[in-house]
Coordinates of C-alpha atoms and ligand atoms in Angstrom, one line a residue:
M1 CA -2.2 18.3 30.2
S2 CA 0.5 18.4 27.4
A3 CA 1.3 14.7 27.9
D4 CA -2.3 14.0 27.3
L5 CA -2.5 16.2 24.3
I6 CA 0.4 14.5 22.5
R7 CA -1.1 11.1 22.9
R8 CA -4.4 12.1 21.3
D9 CA -5.0 11.3 17.7
A10 CA -5.8 13.9 15.1
A11 CA -9.6 13.3 14.9
D12 CA -9.8 13.6 18.6
L13 CA -7.7 16.8 18.7
A14 CA -9.8 18.2 15.9
A15 CA -13.0 17.6 17.9
A16 CA -11.5 19.2 21.0
L17 CA -10.3 22.2 19.0
G18 CA -13.7 22.5 17.3
A19 CA -15.5 22.4 20.7
G20 CA -13.2 25.1 22.1
E21 CA -11.8 22.7 24.8
V22 CA -8.3 23.4 23.8
S23 CA -6.5 25.9 21.5
S24 CA -4.3 25.2 18.6
V25 CA -1.5 27.2 20.4
E26 CA -1.7 24.8 23.3
V27 CA -1.7 21.7 21.1
T28 CA 1.1 23.0 19.0
R29 CA 3.2 24.0 22.0
A30 CA 2.7 20.5 23.6
H31 CA 4.1 19.0 20.4
L32 CA 7.0 21.4 20.2
D33 CA 7.8 20.7 23.8
R34 CA 7.7 17.0 23.1
I35 CA 10.1 17.5 20.1
A36 CA 12.4 19.5 22.3
A37 CA 12.4 16.8 24.9
V38 CA 12.9 13.6 22.8
D39 CA 14.0 14.5 19.3
G40 CA 17.6 15.4 20.2
D41 CA 20.0 15.2 17.2
A42 CA 21.9 12.6 15.2
D43 CA 23.9 11.6 18.4
G44 CA 20.9 10.8 20.5
G45 CA 17.2 11.1 20.6
V46 CA 14.7 10.1 18.0
H47 CA 16.0 12.6 15.4
A48 CA 12.8 12.5 13.4
F49 CA 13.1 16.2 12.5
L50 CA 15.7 17.9 10.4
H51 CA 14.1 21.3 10.9
V52 CA 11.7 22.5 13.5
A53 CA 9.7 25.7 12.7
A54 CA 8.6 26.6 16.2
D55 CA 8.0 30.3 15.5
S56 CA 6.0 29.9 12.3
A57 CA 4.0 27.0 13.8
L58 CA 3.0 29.0 16.9
A59 CA 2.1 32.0 14.8
R60 CA 0.0 29.9 12.4
A61 CA -1.7 28.2 15.4
A62 CA -2.5 31.6 16.9
E63 CA -4.0 32.7 13.5
I64 CA -6.2 29.5 13.4
D65 CA -7.4 30.1 17.0
A66 CA -8.2 33.7 16.1
A67 CA -10.1 32.6 13.0
R68 CA -12.1 30.1 15.1
G69 CA -12.8 32.8 17.6
R70 CA -14.3 35.0 14.8
G71 CA -16.6 32.1 13.9
E72 CA -14.9 31.4 10.6
E73 CA -15.7 28.1 8.8
L74 CA -12.6 25.9 9.2
G75 CA -11.5 22.6 7.7
P76 CA -11.9 19.4 9.7
L77 CA -8.2 19.3 10.7
A78 CA -7.7 23.0 11.3
G79 CA -5.3 23.7 14.1
V80 CA -3.8 20.2 14.2
P81 CA 0.0 20.0 13.9
I82 CA 1.8 18.1 11.2
G83 CA 5.3 17.1 10.1
V84 CA 6.3 17.2 6.5
K85 CA 8.9 14.9 4.9
D86 CA 11.9 17.0 3.8
V87 CA 11.3 15.9 0.2
L88 CA 8.4 18.4 -0.2
T89 CA 9.2 22.1 -0.9
T90 CA 8.3 24.6 1.7
I91 CA 8.5 28.4 1.5
G92 CA 10.4 29.7 4.4
Q93 CA 11.7 26.3 5.6
P94 CA 14.7 24.5 4.3
T95 CA 14.2 21.5 2.0
T96 CA 17.3 19.3 2.0
C97 CA 16.0 15.8 0.9
G98 CA 18.4 14.5 3.5
S99 CA 21.3 15.6 1.3
R100 CA 24.3 17.9 1.6
M101 CA 23.5 18.8 -2.0
L102 CA 20.6 20.9 -0.8
E103 CA 21.8 21.8 2.6
G104 CA 20.4 25.3 3.5
W105 CA 18.3 25.6 0.4
V106 CA 15.0 27.4 1.1
P107 CA 12.6 26.8 -1.9
P108 CA 10.8 29.8 -3.4
Y109 CA 7.5 27.8 -3.7
D110 CA 5.3 25.4 -1.7
A111 CA 4.6 21.9 -2.9
T112 CA 0.8 21.6 -3.6
V113 CA 0.5 19.2 -0.7
V114 CA 2.1 21.8 1.6
R115 CA -0.1 24.5 0.2
R116 CA -3.2 22.4 0.8
L117 CA -2.1 21.8 4.4
H118 CA -1.8 25.5 4.9
E119 CA -5.2 26.2 3.3
A120 CA -6.8 23.6 5.5
G121 CA -5.4 25.3 8.6
L122 CA -3.0 22.5 9.6
V123 CA 0.1 23.7 11.5
V124 CA 3.4 22.7 10.0
L125 CA 5.8 21.8 12.8
G126 CA 8.8 21.2 10.5
K127 CA 10.6 18.9 8.1
T128 CA 11.2 15.2 8.8
N129 CA 14.3 13.2 8.3
M130 CA 14.7 10.8 5.4
D131 CA 17.3 8.8 3.4
E132 CA 19.1 11.0 0.9
F133 CA 16.7 11.8 -2.0
A134 CA 14.4 9.0 -0.6
M135 CA 16.8 6.2 -1.4
G136 CA 17.0 3.7 1.4
S137 CA 15.0 1.6 3.8
T138 CA 16.4 2.7 7.1
T139 CA 16.9 6.5 7.1
E140 CA 20.6 5.7 7.7
H141 CA 21.4 7.3 4.3
S142 CA 20.4 10.7 5.6
A143 CA 23.4 13.0 5.3
F144 CA 22.3 14.4 8.7
G145 CA 22.4 11.2 10.7
P146 CA 19.8 8.5 11.2
T147 CA 16.4 8.6 12.9
R148 CA 15.9 6.1 15.7
N149 CA 13.0 3.8 16.2
P150 CA 10.9 4.9 19.3
W151 CA 10.3 1.2 20.1
D152 CA 14.0 0.6 20.5
A153 CA 16.5 3.4 20.0
E154 CA 19.1 0.9 18.8
R155 CA 17.0 0.0 15.8
I156 CA 16.1 1.6 12.5
P157 CA 12.6 3.2 12.0
G158 CA 12.5 2.0 8.3
G159 CA 13.0 4.3 5.4
S160 CA 13.2 6.3 3.4
G161 CA 10.5 8.2 5.5
G162 CA 11.8 7.1 8.9
G163 CA 11.4 10.6 10.2
S164 CA 7.7 10.9 9.3
A165 CA 7.0 7.5 10.9
A166 CA 9.1 7.9 14.1
A167 CA 7.6 11.3 14.7
L168 CA 4.2 9.7 15.0
A169 CA 5.4 6.8 17.2
A170 CA 7.3 9.2 19.5
F171 CA 4.2 11.4 19.8
E172 CA 6.0 14.3 18.3
A173 CA 3.2 14.9 15.8
P174 CA -0.2 13.3 15.3
L175 CA 0.1 13.5 11.5
T176 CA 2.9 13.5 8.9
V177 CA 3.2 13.5 5.2
G178 CA 5.5 11.0 3.4
S179 CA 6.5 9.8 -0.1
D180 CA 6.5 6.3 -1.4
T181 CA 8.5 5.2 -4.5
G182 CA 9.1 1.7 -3.4
G183 CA 7.6 1.5 0.1
S184 CA 9.0 4.6 1.9
I185 CA 5.6 5.3 3.5
R186 CA 4.4 1.8 4.2
Q187 CA 7.6 0.1 5.4
P188 CA 8.5 2.7 8.0
A189 CA 4.8 2.6 9.1
A190 CA 5.1 -1.2 9.6
L191 CA 8.4 -0.9 11.5
T192 CA 7.1 1.8 13.9
G193 CA 3.6 0.6 14.5
T194 CA 1.9 3.4 12.7
V195 CA -0.4 3.7 9.6
G196 CA 0.8 4.8 6.2
V197 CA -0.9 5.0 2.8
K198 CA 0.6 5.2 -0.6
P199 CA -2.3 6.6 -2.7
T200 CA -3.0 5.6 -6.3
Y201 CA -0.2 6.9 -8.6
G202 CA -1.5 10.4 -9.5
G203 CA -3.9 10.5 -6.6
V204 CA -2.0 13.2 -4.7
S205 CA -0.2 16.0 -6.4
R206 CA 3.6 15.7 -6.8
Y207 CA 4.1 19.4 -7.6
G208 CA 7.0 20.3 -5.3
L209 CA 7.8 16.7 -4.4
V210 CA 11.5 16.5 -5.4
A211 CA 11.6 13.7 -7.9
L212 CA 13.3 10.4 -7.3
A213 CA 11.8 8.1 -9.9
S214 CA 9.0 9.9 -11.7
S215 CA 7.1 6.8 -12.8
L216 CA 6.9 5.5 -9.2
D217 CA 6.9 8.5 -6.8
Q218 CA 3.7 9.2 -4.8
A219 CA 3.1 11.5 -1.8
G220 CA 0.8 10.2 0.9
P221 CA -0.6 10.5 4.5
C222 CA 0.9 9.0 7.7
A223 CA -0.8 8.9 11.1
R224 CA -1.5 6.6 14.1
T225 CA -5.0 5.5 13.1
V226 CA -6.7 4.6 9.9
L227 CA -9.3 7.4 10.3
D228 CA -6.6 10.0 10.8
T229 CA -4.8 8.8 7.7
A230 CA -8.0 9.2 5.7
L231 CA -8.7 12.7 7.1
L232 CA -5.3 13.8 5.9
H233 CA -5.6 12.0 2.6
A234 CA -8.8 13.9 2.0
V235 CA -6.9 17.2 2.6
I236 CA -3.9 16.5 0.3
G237 CA -5.6 14.4 -2.4
G238 CA -7.4 15.2 -5.6
H239 CA -6.5 16.7 -9.0
D240 CA -3.9 19.4 -9.3
P241 CA -3.4 21.1 -12.7
L242 CA 0.2 21.8 -11.7
D243 CA 1.0 18.1 -11.9
S244 CA 0.5 16.6 -15.3
T245 CA 0.4 13.1 -13.9
S246 CA -2.4 14.0 -11.4
I247 CA -5.6 12.2 -12.1
P248 CA -8.3 14.6 -13.4
A249 CA -11.1 12.9 -11.5
P250 CA -12.7 13.3 -8.1
A251 CA -10.8 11.3 -5.4
P252 CA -12.6 8.4 -3.7
D253 CA -14.3 9.3 -0.4
V254 CA -11.7 7.8 1.9
V255 CA -13.1 9.3 5.1
A256 CA -16.5 7.8 4.5
A257 CA -14.8 4.5 3.8
A258 CA -12.8 4.6 7.0
R259 CA -15.9 5.4 9.0
A260 CA -17.8 2.5 7.3
G261 CA -15.0 0.1 8.0
A262 CA -14.9 1.1 11.7
T263 CA -18.0 -0.9 12.3
G264 CA -15.8 -3.9 11.8
D265 CA -18.1 -5.5 9.2
L266 CA -16.6 -6.7 5.9
T267 CA -19.5 -8.8 4.7
G268 CA -19.3 -9.3 1.0
V269 CA -15.7 -8.1 0.7
R270 CA -13.4 -10.5 -1.2
V271 CA -9.8 -10.6 0.1
G272 CA -6.9 -12.3 -1.7
I273 CA -3.8 -13.5 0.2
V274 CA -0.8 -13.0 -2.1
R275 CA 0.9 -16.4 -2.1
E276 CA 4.3 -15.1 -3.3
L277 CA 4.4 -12.5 -0.5
S278 CA 3.6 -14.6 2.6
G279 CA 5.9 -17.5 2.9
E280 CA 9.6 -18.1 2.4
G281 CA 11.9 -15.2 3.5
Y282 CA 9.4 -13.8 6.0
E283 CA 10.2 -14.0 9.7
A284 CA 8.1 -16.5 11.7
G285 CA 6.8 -13.8 14.0
V286 CA 5.7 -11.7 11.1
L287 CA 3.9 -14.6 9.4
Q288 CA 2.1 -15.4 12.7
R289 CA 0.7 -11.9 13.1
F290 CA -0.2 -11.9 9.4
E291 CA -2.2 -15.2 9.8
E292 CA -4.0 -13.7 12.8
S293 CA -4.9 -10.7 10.7
V294 CA -6.3 -13.0 8.0
A295 CA -8.4 -14.8 10.7
I296 CA -9.7 -11.3 11.7
L297 CA -10.7 -10.6 8.1
R298 CA -12.7 -13.8 8.1
E299 CA -14.3 -13.0 11.5
A300 CA -15.3 -9.6 10.0
G301 CA -17.2 -11.5 7.3
A302 CA -14.8 -11.1 4.4
E303 CA -14.4 -14.0 2.0
V304 CA -10.6 -14.9 1.9
V305 CA -8.9 -16.8 -0.9
E306 CA -5.3 -17.3 -1.9
V307 CA -4.2 -15.8 -5.2
S308 CA -1.0 -16.1 -7.1
L309 CA 0.8 -13.3 -8.9
P310 CA 3.6 -15.3 -10.4
N311 CA 5.6 -12.5 -11.9
I312 CA 5.9 -10.4 -8.8
V313 CA 8.9 -12.5 -7.8
H314 CA 10.8 -10.4 -10.4
A315 CA 9.4 -7.1 -9.2
L316 CA 12.3 -6.3 -6.9
A317 CA 14.9 -6.8 -9.6
A318 CA 12.9 -4.8 -12.1
Y319 CA 12.5 -2.0 -9.6
Y320 CA 16.2 -1.8 -8.8
L321 CA 16.8 -1.2 -12.5
I322 CA 13.9 1.2 -13.2
L323 CA 14.5 3.3 -10.0
P324 CA 18.2 3.9 -10.6
S325 CA 17.6 4.6 -14.3
E326 CA 15.0 7.3 -13.5
C327 CA 17.0 8.7 -10.5
S328 CA 20.2 9.0 -12.5
S329 CA 18.2 11.3 -14.9
N330 CA 16.3 13.2 -12.2
L331 CA 19.4 13.8 -10.1
A332 CA 21.4 15.1 -13.1
K333 CA 20.1 18.6 -12.3
F334 CA 22.2 18.8 -9.1
D335 CA 25.2 20.0 -10.9
G336 CA 26.4 23.0 -8.9
M337 CA 25.2 25.5 -11.5
R338 CA 21.8 26.8 -10.5
Y339 CA 21.0 26.0 -6.8
G340 CA 22.2 24.0 -3.9
L341 CA 25.8 23.0 -3.3
R342 CA 28.5 24.4 -5.5
V343 CA 32.1 23.2 -5.1
V344 CA 34.7 25.1 -7.1
P345 CA 38.1 23.4 -7.3
E346 CA 41.2 25.5 -6.6
G347 CA 43.1 27.0 -9.4
D348 CA 42.8 29.1 -12.5
G349 CA 40.7 28.3 -15.6
V350 CA 38.3 25.9 -13.8
T351 CA 35.8 24.4 -16.2
A352 CA 32.1 23.9 -15.7
E353 CA 32.7 20.2 -15.9
Q354 CA 35.2 20.3 -13.1
V355 CA 32.7 22.2 -10.9
M356 CA 30.1 19.6 -11.7
R357 CA 32.4 16.8 -10.9
A358 CA 33.6 18.3 -7.6
T359 CA 30.1 19.3 -6.5
R360 CA 28.6 15.9 -7.2
A361 CA 31.5 14.1 -5.5
A362 CA 31.1 16.2 -2.4
G363 CA 27.3 16.6 -2.4
F364 CA 26.0 13.0 -2.9
G365 CA 26.4 10.2 -0.4
D366 CA 27.4 6.6 -1.2
E367 CA 24.0 5.2 -1.9
A368 CA 23.0 8.1 -4.2
K369 CA 26.2 7.6 -6.1
R370 CA 25.7 3.8 -6.3
R371 CA 22.3 4.3 -7.8
I372 CA 23.3 7.0 -10.2
I373 CA 26.1 4.8 -11.5
L374 CA 23.8 1.8 -11.8
G375 CA 21.2 3.8 -13.6
T376 CA 23.6 5.5 -16.0
Y377 CA 24.9 2.0 -16.9
A378 CA 21.4 0.5 -17.3
L379 CA 20.4 3.3 -19.7
S380 CA 23.6 3.4 -21.7
A381 CA 23.7 2.5 -25.4
G382 CA 24.1 -1.2 -25.9
Y383 CA 22.8 -2.1 -22.5
Y384 CA 19.5 -0.2 -22.5
D385 CA 17.4 -3.1 -24.0
A386 CA 19.0 -5.7 -21.8
Y387 CA 18.5 -3.9 -18.5
Y388 CA 16.0 -1.0 -18.6
G389 CA 14.0 -2.5 -21.5
S390 CA 13.7 -5.9 -19.7
A391 CA 12.7 -4.3 -16.5
Q392 CA 9.9 -2.4 -18.2
K393 CA 8.7 -5.7 -19.7
V394 CA 8.6 -7.3 -16.2
R395 CA 6.7 -4.2 -15.0
T396 CA 4.0 -4.9 -17.6
L397 CA 3.8 -8.5 -16.5
V398 CA 3.4 -7.4 -12.9
Q399 CA 0.6 -5.0 -13.9
R400 CA -1.1 -7.8 -15.7
D401 CA -0.9 -10.1 -12.7
F402 CA -2.5 -7.5 -10.5
A403 CA -5.2 -6.9 -13.1
A404 CA -6.0 -10.7 -13.2
A405 CA -6.0 -10.9 -9.3
F406 CA -8.4 -7.9 -9.0
G407 CA -10.7 -9.7 -11.4
Q408 CA -11.2 -12.2 -8.5
V409 CA -10.9 -10.1 -5.3
D410 CA -11.5 -6.6 -4.1
V411 CA -8.2 -6.2 -2.1
L412 CA -5.0 -8.1 -1.6
V413 CA -3.1 -8.6 1.6
S414 CA 0.4 -9.5 2.7
P415 CA 2.8 -8.6 5.4
T416 CA 4.3 -5.1 4.7
A417 CA 7.9 -6.1 5.4
P418 CA 9.5 -9.5 5.8
T419 CA 11.2 -8.6 9.1
V420 CA 10.6 -6.3 12.1
A421 CA 12.9 -3.4 12.7
Y422 CA 16.6 -4.4 12.6
R423 CA 19.6 -2.9 14.3
L424 CA 21.1 0.4 13.2
G425 CA 24.1 -0.5 11.0
E426 CA 23.1 -4.1 10.5
K427 CA 22.5 -3.9 6.7
L428 CA 24.4 -0.8 5.9
D429 CA 27.3 -2.6 4.3
D430 CA 25.0 -5.0 2.4
P431 CA 22.9 -3.1 0.0
L432 CA 21.3 -6.2 -1.5
A433 CA 20.1 -7.4 1.9
M434 CA 18.6 -4.0 2.5
Y435 CA 16.9 -3.9 -0.9
A436 CA 15.4 -7.3 -0.2
G437 CA 13.3 -5.8 2.6
D438 CA 11.3 -3.9 0.0
V439 CA 10.0 -7.1 -1.7
A440 CA 6.4 -6.7 -0.6
T441 CA 6.0 -3.0 -1.1
I442 CA 7.6 -2.5 -4.5
P443 CA 5.0 -4.3 -6.6
A444 CA 2.3 -1.7 -5.8
N445 CA 4.6 1.1 -7.1
L446 CA 5.4 -0.8 -10.3
A447 CA 1.6 -1.1 -10.9
G448 CA 0.6 2.4 -9.6
L449 CA -1.7 0.8 -7.0
P450 CA -2.7 2.3 -3.7
G451 CA -1.4 0.5 -0.6
M452 CA -1.8 0.8 3.2
S453 CA 0.2 -0.5 6.1
L454 CA -1.3 -0.7 9.5
P455 CA -0.1 -2.3 12.7
C456 CA -1.2 -5.9 13.4
G457 CA 0.7 -6.8 16.5
L458 CA 4.2 -7.3 17.9
S459 CA 6.9 -9.9 17.2
D460 CA 9.8 -9.9 19.8
G461 CA 8.3 -6.7 21.2
L462 CA 8.5 -4.9 17.8
P463 CA 5.7 -3.9 15.5
V464 CA 4.5 -5.9 12.5
G465 CA 2.6 -4.3 9.6
L466 CA -0.3 -5.7 7.6
Q467 CA -0.3 -4.5 4.0
I468 CA -3.5 -4.0 2.0
L469 CA -3.5 -3.3 -1.8
A470 CA -6.4 -2.2 -4.0
P471 CA -6.9 -1.4 -7.7
Q472 CA -6.0 2.0 -9.0
Q473 CA -8.4 4.7 -7.8
A474 CA -10.0 2.4 -5.3
D475 CA -8.1 3.8 -2.4
D476 CA -11.4 3.8 -0.4
R477 CA -11.2 0.0 -0.2
L478 CA -7.9 0.3 1.8
Y479 CA -9.6 2.4 4.3
R480 CA -12.7 0.3 4.7
V481 CA -10.8 -2.9 5.2
G482 CA -8.0 -1.3 7.2
A483 CA -10.5 0.4 9.6
A484 CA -12.3 -2.9 10.1
V485 CA -9.1 -4.8 11.0
E486 CA -8.0 -1.9 13.3
T487 CA -11.4 -1.8 15.1
R488 CA -11.2 -5.5 15.8
L489 CA -7.5 -5.4 16.9
V490 CA -8.0 -2.5 19.2
E491 CA -10.9 -4.3 20.8
R492 CA -8.7 -7.4 21.2
W493 CA -5.8 -5.3 22.6
G494 CA -8.0 -3.3 24.8
G495 CA -6.5 0.0 23.6
A496 CA -4.7 1.7 20.9
F497 CA -1.6 0.0 19.5
L498 CA 0.9 2.7 20.5
D499 CA -0.2 2.7 24.1
S500 CA 2.4 0.0 24.5
V501 CA 5.4 2.0 23.2
P502 CA 8.0 1.9 25.8
A503 CA 9.1 5.2 27.4
L504 CA 11.6 6.9 25.1
P505 CA 15.0 7.9 26.2
V506 CA 14.2 11.5 26.9
Q507 CA 17.0 13.8 26.3
D508 CA 16.8 17.0 28.1
R509 CA 17.8 19.7 25.7
T510 CA 17.5 23.1 27.3
D511 CA 17.8 24.9 24.1
G512 CA 17.7 28.6 25.0
A513 CA 16.9 29.7 21.5
R514 CA 13.8 27.5 21.2
E515 CA 12.7 28.5 24.7
A516 CA 12.9 32.1 23.7
A517 CA 11.1 31.4 20.5
T518 CA 8.2 29.7 22.1
A519 CA 7.9 31.9 25.2
Ligands
LIG1 N1 13.5 1.4 0.1 C1 13.2 1.8 -1.3 C2 14.4 2.3 -2.0 O1 15.4 2.3 -1.4 C3 12.0 2.7 -1.3 C4 12.3 4.1 -1.5 C5 11.1 5.0 -1.5 O2 10.0 4.6 -1.5 N2 11.4 6.3 -1.7 O3 14.4 2.6 -3.1

């Protein structure tokens, strides 16, 4: 029973909950049991979660069941469990951002995304692992140890939201929330065979999303199917007066778009293949799956053309100046004075500056320090124009390229990442090689565009992602096109993509405390 429950997607679970076939307590318990069985810790297991809130999840599930029993009107995902990336603030649950700097910090407020989850009756299982302050592409920069890829425990799940993606692929949660500043939702989705959407910049509130790079950050939905991703997007999206960058307009109807796309018909849709993102530097197996996806788009009736965005070859370099610049400023608040870690050096007459220095030296990991130093340099007097200023000019050129391309086509497609999941540790000592893996995801962040990654097959037994990009505020197009591709692929495979995930190394963790808490 519980094995069956964890494999069902959110739409399916929601229908079963609505029909009274199963209770939210049962569904929640099944997922908590799965987490207890496979999540383990940094030394073994998937380690998708940094914090599991078993008590509050079961209590919330019981409330939802009771409300349903009273005949109350509930949202479409009420009673369905969800994991939340540890970059979103949560009342009553720690929010660490994968950093020692915030270890043990329990925020006094909920992020708007989290509040909306609660209001819609979703059951928050806990907080998912991530690279420190969302900087990284593997989740290895988490101060609390890496997440493992459920397809192969020796491999990375992608990053920075590796926890949110691996939790889905390991059937620990049917839904998760992520954040995407340069690909942290889409790239882990690609590497774990799941679906992830970076909404239009401003499409989902960032109130309570701990800032990495404010001109790029975007929270978004992750799931195992396109429809589930849309259902979650509809819950968390839309204007929020608490976020001044939130778009004051109704969000596009992504659920209707996903349902329309599920017919598999894309007649009249114009699709552009991004020439610069589908050739050199991409693994052969990745390109093969991509070409097959393009053939599927044609079969579905879409008109497919190749388009060129000449300036996006400079996007990666521009991003790795803009992001460190903004993050060096955003992370300046972690100074040991107001909240989080505080390290006071020994001795008398210690100054505030010495406390800040000691706190930041102890609290930040190497990658965070690298980017703070790079960003501080790029913003410093005398270098500002040459580095930050030039990067902003490139950003404008990239935006213009996209605007021109979207004059010709409705959506753009590319592989999501140039490679499949690589081995843990493989690129840890070579930051540039790791950064290069973000080449296809970064342009959308620079231009504020919505983007989706969905699974399009395997290469060497590991998942490959197809990326779809749309103009700002046309997120619905991602869902229509993504659902059509998914429908046709599932037909071809004869089942859902994740049916082929190999059995995970199940670690038996007889944790008395959790047993007691869930009894
Ligand atoms: N991998 C990218 C980086 O390291 C993306 C990060 C993100 O989207 N949060 O910056």
